[in-house]
mmCIF file of C-alpha atoms and ligand atoms in Angstrom:
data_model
loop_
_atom_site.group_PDB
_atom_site.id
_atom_site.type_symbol
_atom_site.label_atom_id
_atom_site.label_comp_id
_atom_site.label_asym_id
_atom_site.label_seq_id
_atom_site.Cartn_x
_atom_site.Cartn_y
_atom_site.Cartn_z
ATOM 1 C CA UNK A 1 9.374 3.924 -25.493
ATOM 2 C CA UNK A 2 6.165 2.986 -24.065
ATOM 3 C CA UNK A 3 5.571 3.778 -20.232
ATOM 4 C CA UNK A 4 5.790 1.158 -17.526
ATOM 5 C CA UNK A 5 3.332 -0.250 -15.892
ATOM 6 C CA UNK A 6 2.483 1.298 -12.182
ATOM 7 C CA UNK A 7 0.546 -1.134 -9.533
ATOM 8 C CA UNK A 8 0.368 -1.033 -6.520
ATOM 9 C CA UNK A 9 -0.612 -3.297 -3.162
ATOM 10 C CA UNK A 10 -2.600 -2.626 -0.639
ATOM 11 C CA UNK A 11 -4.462 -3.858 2.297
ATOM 12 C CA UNK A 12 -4.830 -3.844 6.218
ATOM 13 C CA UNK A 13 -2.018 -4.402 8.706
ATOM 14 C CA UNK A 14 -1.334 -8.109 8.945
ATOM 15 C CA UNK A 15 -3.591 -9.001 5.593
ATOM 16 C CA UNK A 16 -0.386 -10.693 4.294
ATOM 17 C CA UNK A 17 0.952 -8.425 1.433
ATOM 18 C CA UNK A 18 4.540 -8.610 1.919
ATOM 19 C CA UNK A 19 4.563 -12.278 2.128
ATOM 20 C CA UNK A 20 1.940 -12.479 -1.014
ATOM 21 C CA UNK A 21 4.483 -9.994 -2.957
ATOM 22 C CA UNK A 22 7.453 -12.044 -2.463
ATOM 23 C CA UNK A 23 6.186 -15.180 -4.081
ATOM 24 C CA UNK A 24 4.602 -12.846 -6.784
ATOM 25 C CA UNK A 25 7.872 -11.416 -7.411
ATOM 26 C CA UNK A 26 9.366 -15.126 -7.549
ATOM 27 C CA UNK A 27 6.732 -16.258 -9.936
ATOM 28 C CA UNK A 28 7.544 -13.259 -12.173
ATOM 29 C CA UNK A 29 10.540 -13.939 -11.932
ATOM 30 C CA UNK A 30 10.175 -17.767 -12.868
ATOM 31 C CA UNK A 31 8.700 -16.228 -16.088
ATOM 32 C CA UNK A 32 11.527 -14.414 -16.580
ATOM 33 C CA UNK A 33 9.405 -11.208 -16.344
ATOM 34 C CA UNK A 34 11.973 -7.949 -15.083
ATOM 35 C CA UNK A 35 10.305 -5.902 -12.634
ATOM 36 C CA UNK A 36 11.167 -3.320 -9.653
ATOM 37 C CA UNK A 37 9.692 -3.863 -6.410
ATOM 38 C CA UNK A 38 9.092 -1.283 -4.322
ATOM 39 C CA UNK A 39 7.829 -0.162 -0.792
ATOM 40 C CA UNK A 40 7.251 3.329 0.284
ATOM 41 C CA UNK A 41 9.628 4.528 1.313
ATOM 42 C CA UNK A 42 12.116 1.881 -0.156
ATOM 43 C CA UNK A 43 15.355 3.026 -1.748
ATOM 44 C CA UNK A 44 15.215 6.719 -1.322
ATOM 45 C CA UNK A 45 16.769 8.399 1.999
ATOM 46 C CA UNK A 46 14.958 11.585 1.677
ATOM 47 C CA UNK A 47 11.249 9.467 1.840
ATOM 48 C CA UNK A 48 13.290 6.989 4.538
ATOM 49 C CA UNK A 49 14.213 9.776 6.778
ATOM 50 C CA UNK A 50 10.190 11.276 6.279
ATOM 51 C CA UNK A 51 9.158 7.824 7.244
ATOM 52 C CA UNK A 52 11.705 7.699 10.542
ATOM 53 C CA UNK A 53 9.870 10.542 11.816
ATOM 54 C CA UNK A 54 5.996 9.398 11.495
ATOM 55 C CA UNK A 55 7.002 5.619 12.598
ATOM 56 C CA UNK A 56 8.775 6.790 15.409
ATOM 57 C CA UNK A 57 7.265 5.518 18.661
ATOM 58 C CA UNK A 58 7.852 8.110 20.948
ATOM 59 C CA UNK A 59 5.993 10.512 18.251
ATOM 60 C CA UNK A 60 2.311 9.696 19.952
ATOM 61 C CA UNK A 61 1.524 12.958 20.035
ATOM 62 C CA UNK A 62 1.973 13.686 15.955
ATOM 63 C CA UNK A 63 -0.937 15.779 14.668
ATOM 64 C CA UNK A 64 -2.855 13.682 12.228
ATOM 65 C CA UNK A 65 -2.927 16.405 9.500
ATOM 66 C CA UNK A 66 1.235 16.722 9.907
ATOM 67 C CA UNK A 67 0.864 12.587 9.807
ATOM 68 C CA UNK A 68 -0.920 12.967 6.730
ATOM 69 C CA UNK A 69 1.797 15.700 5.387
ATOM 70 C CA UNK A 70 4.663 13.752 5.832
ATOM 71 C CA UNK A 71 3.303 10.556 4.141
ATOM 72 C CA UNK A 72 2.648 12.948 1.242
ATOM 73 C CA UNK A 73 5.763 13.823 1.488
ATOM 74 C CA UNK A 74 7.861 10.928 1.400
ATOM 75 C CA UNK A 75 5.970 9.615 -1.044
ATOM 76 C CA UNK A 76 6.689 12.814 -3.926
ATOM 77 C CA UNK A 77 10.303 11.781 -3.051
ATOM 78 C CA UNK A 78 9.815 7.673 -3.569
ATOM 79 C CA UNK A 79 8.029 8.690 -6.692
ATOM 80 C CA UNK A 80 10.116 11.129 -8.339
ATOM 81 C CA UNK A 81 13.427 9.308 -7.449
ATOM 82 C CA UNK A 82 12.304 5.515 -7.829
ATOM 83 C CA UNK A 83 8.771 4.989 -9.360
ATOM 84 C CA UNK A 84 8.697 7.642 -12.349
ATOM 85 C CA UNK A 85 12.422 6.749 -13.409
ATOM 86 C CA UNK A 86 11.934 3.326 -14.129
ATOM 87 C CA UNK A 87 8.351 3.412 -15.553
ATOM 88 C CA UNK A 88 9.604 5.898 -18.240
ATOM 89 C CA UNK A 89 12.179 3.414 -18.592
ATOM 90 C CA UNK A 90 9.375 1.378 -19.325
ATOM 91 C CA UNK A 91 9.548 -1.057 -16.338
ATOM 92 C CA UNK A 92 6.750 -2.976 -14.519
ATOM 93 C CA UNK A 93 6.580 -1.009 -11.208
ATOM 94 C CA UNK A 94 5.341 -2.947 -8.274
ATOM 95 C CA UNK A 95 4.845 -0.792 -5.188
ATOM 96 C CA UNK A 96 3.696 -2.307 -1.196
ATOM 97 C CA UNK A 97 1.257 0.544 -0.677
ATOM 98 C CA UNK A 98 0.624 3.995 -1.822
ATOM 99 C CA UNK A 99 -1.851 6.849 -2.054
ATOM 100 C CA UNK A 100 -4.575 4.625 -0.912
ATOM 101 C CA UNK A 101 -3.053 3.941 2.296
ATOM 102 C CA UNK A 102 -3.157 7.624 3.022
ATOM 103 C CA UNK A 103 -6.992 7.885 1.779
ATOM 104 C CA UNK A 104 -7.669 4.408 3.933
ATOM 105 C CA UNK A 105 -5.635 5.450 7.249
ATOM 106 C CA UNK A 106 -5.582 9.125 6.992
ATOM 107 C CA UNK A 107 -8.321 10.218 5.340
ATOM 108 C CA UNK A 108 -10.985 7.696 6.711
ATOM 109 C CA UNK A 109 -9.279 5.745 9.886
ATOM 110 C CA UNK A 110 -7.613 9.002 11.244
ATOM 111 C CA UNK A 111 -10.961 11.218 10.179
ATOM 112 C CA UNK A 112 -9.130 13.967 8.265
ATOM 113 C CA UNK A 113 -11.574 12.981 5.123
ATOM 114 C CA UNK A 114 -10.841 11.323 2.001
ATOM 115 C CA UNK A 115 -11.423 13.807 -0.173
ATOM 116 C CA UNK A 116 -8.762 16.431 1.888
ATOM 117 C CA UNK A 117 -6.670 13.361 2.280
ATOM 118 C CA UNK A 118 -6.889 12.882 -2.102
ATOM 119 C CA UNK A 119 -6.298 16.697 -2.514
ATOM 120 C CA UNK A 120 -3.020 17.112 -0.746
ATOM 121 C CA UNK A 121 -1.984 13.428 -2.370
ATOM 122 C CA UNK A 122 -2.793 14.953 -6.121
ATOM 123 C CA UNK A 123 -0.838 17.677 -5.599
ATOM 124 C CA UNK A 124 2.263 15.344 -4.005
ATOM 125 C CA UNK A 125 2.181 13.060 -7.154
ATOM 126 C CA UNK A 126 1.175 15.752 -10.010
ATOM 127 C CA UNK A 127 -1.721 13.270 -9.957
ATOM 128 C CA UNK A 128 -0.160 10.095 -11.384
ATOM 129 C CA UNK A 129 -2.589 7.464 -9.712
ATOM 130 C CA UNK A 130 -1.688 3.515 -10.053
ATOM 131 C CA UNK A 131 -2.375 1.749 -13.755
ATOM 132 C CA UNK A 132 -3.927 -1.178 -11.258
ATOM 133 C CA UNK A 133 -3.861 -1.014 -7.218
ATOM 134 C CA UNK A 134 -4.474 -5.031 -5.795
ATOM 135 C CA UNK A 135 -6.594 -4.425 -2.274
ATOM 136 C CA UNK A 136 -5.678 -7.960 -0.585
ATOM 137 C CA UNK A 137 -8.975 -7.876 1.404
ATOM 138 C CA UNK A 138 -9.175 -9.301 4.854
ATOM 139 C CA UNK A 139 -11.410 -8.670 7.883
ATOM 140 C CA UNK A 140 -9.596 -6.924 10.684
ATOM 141 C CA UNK A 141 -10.328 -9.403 13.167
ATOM 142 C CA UNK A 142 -8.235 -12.272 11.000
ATOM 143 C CA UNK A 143 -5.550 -9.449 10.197
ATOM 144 C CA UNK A 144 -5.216 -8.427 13.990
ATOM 145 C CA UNK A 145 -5.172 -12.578 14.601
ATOM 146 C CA UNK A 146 -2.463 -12.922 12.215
ATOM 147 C CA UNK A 147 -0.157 -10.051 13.506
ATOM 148 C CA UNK A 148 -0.587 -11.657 17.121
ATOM 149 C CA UNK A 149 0.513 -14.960 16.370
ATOM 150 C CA UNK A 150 3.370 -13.272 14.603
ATOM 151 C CA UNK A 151 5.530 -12.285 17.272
ATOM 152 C CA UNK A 152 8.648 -11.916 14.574
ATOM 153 C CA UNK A 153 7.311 -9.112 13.064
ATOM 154 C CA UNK A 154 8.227 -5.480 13.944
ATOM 155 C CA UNK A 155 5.498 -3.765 15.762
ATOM 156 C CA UNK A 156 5.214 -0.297 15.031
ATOM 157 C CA UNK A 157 3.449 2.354 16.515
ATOM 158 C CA UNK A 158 0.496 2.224 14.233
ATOM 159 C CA UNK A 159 0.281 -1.575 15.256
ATOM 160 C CA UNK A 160 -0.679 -0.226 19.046
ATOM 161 C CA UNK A 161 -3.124 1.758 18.190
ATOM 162 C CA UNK A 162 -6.892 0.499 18.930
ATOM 163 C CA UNK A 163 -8.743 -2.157 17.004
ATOM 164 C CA UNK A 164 -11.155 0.030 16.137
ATOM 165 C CA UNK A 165 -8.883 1.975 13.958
ATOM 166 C CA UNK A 166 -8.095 -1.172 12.236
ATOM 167 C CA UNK A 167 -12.037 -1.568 11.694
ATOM 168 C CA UNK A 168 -12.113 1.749 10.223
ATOM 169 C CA UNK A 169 -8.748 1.159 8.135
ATOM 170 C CA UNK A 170 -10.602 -1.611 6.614
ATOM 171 C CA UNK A 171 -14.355 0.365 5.922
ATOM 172 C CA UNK A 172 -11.849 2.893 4.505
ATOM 173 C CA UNK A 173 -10.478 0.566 1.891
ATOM 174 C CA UNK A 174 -14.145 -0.696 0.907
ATOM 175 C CA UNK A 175 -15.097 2.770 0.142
ATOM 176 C CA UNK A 176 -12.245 2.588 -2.237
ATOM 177 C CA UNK A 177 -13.066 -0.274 -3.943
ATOM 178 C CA UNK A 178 -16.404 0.797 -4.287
ATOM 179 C CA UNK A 179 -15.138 4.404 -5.546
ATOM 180 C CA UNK A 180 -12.704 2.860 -8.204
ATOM 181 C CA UNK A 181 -13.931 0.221 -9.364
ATOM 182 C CA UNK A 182 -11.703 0.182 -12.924
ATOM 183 C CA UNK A 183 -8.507 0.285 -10.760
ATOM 184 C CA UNK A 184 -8.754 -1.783 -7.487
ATOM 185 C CA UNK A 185 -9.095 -5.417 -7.714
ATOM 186 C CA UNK A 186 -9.754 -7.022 -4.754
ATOM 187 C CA UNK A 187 -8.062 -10.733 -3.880
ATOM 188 C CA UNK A 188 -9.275 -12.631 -1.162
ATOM 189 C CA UNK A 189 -6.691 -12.936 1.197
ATOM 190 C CA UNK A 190 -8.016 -15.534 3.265
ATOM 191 C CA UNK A 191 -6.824 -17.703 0.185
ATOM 192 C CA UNK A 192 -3.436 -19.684 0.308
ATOM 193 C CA UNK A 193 -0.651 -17.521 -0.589
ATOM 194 C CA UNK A 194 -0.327 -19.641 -3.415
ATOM 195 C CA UNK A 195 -3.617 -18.794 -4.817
ATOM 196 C CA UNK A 196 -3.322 -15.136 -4.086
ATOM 197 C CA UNK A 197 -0.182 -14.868 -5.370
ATOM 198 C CA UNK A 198 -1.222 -16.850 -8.832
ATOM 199 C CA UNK A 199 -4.444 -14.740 -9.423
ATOM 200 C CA UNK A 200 -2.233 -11.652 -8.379
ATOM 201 C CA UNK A 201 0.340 -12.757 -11.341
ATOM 202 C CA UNK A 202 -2.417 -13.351 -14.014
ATOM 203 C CA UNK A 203 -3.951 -10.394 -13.787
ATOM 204 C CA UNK A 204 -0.694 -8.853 -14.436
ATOM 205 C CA UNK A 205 -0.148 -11.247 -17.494
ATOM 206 C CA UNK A 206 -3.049 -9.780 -18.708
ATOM 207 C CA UNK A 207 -2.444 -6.570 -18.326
ATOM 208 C CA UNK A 208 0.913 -6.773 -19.962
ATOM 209 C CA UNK A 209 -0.481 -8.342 -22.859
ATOM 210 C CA UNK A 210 -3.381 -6.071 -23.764
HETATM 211 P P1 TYD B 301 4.906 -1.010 7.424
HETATM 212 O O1 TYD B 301 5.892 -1.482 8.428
HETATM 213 O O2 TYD B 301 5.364 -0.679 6.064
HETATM 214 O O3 TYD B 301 3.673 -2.007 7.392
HETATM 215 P P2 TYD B 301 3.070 -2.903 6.234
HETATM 216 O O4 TYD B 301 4.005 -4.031 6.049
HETATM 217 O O5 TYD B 301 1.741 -3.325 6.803
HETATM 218 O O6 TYD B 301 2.899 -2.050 5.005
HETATM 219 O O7 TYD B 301 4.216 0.219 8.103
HETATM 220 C C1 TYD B 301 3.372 0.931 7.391
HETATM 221 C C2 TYD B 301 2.341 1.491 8.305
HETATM 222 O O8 TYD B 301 2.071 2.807 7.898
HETATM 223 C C3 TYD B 301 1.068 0.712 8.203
HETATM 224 O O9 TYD B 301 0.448 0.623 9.450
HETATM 225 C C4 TYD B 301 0.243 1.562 7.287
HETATM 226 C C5 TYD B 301 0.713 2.939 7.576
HETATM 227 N N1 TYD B 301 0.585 3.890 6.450
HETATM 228 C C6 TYD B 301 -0.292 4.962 6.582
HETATM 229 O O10 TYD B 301 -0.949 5.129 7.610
HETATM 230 N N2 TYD B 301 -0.402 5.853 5.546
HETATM 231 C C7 TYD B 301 0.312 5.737 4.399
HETATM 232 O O11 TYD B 301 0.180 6.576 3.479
HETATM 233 C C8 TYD B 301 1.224 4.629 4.287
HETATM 234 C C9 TYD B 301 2.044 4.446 3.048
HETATM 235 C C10 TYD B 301 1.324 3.741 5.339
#
């Protein structure tokens, strides 16, 4: 059986992915299209316990390189429990953020590097990169507007930390784009979620097809 397909999501805090991936996976659904949704570290306790320890808020004092560790390491487990299962099942895999969020918030936000930040992230996922990675782009000023007038959402305690990290998670994920240009498609998020969400799901189409 032929593999499933692997994408991924990605963007800055408060650029509007979950909500944008919940009427994607409704209009997959509507054409009756079986996926699995993900979110690292959805679904496996190993990769949720990981996670407990770097969102903790008391943890301000966490060493960025141990930051950048444990992210690594809950995502081998969410990959080698959830992701790799069901694409050799031969699933669509849809997945809110991956190694690029390390690359973007570790590598260039937290100034470990990208390219030390990629090396430790190759050897946690025996190098199995995204088929397609959607970067739903938004400036950091809108995203940082957006989380404000949120006030239902869960602030964490990488939502405290200065705007200017936000800036740099966001230079961070244009280097990407810039770097893979085959694999990241950037969306406009300052679309409707509608529109997002409909160029989001025929791109997939096409992918599926060809
Ligand atoms: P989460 O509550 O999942 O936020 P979101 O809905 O925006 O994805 O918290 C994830 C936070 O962790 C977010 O600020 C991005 C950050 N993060 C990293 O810094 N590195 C990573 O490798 C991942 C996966 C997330």
């Amino acid at each position: 059986m032929a593999e499933g397909l692997f994408l991924t999501f990605e963007g800055c805090d408060g650029c509007g992915k979950t909500t944008v991936l919940k009427r994607v996976s409704a209009l997959l659904e509507e054409k009756g299209i079986p996926f699995l949704l993900t979110r690292e570290p959805g679904g496996s306790h190993i990769a949720e316990e990981i996670r407990n320890v770097i969102l903790d808020r008391n943890n301000t004092e966490m060493d960025p390189r141990c930051e950048a560790l444990l992210y690594a390491a809950s995502r081998r487990q969410h990959l080698v429990e959830i992701v790799l299962p069901a694409l050799k099942k031969g699933e669509l895999v849809l997945s809110d953020r991956y190694l690029d969020s390390s690359l973007a918030y570790q590598g260039y936000a937290r100034g470990i590097g990208m390219e030390e930040v990629y090396s430790i992230n190759l050897f946690a996922t025996s190098g199995r990169l995204p088929d397609l990675t959607f970067f739903l782009d938004l400036s950091p000023e809108e995203a940082l507007e957006r989380i404000h007038k949120n006030a239902s959402r869960e602030v964490n305690r990488l939502d405290l930390e200065k705007e200017n990290f936000h800036k740099k998670v966001y230079e961070g994920y244009k280097i990407l784009l810039k770097k893979y240009p085959e694999r990241i498609v950037r969306i406009d998020a300052k679309q409707t979620v509608e529109e997002e969400s409909k160029q989001i799901v025929d791109i997939i189409l096409k992918r599926l097809k060809a």
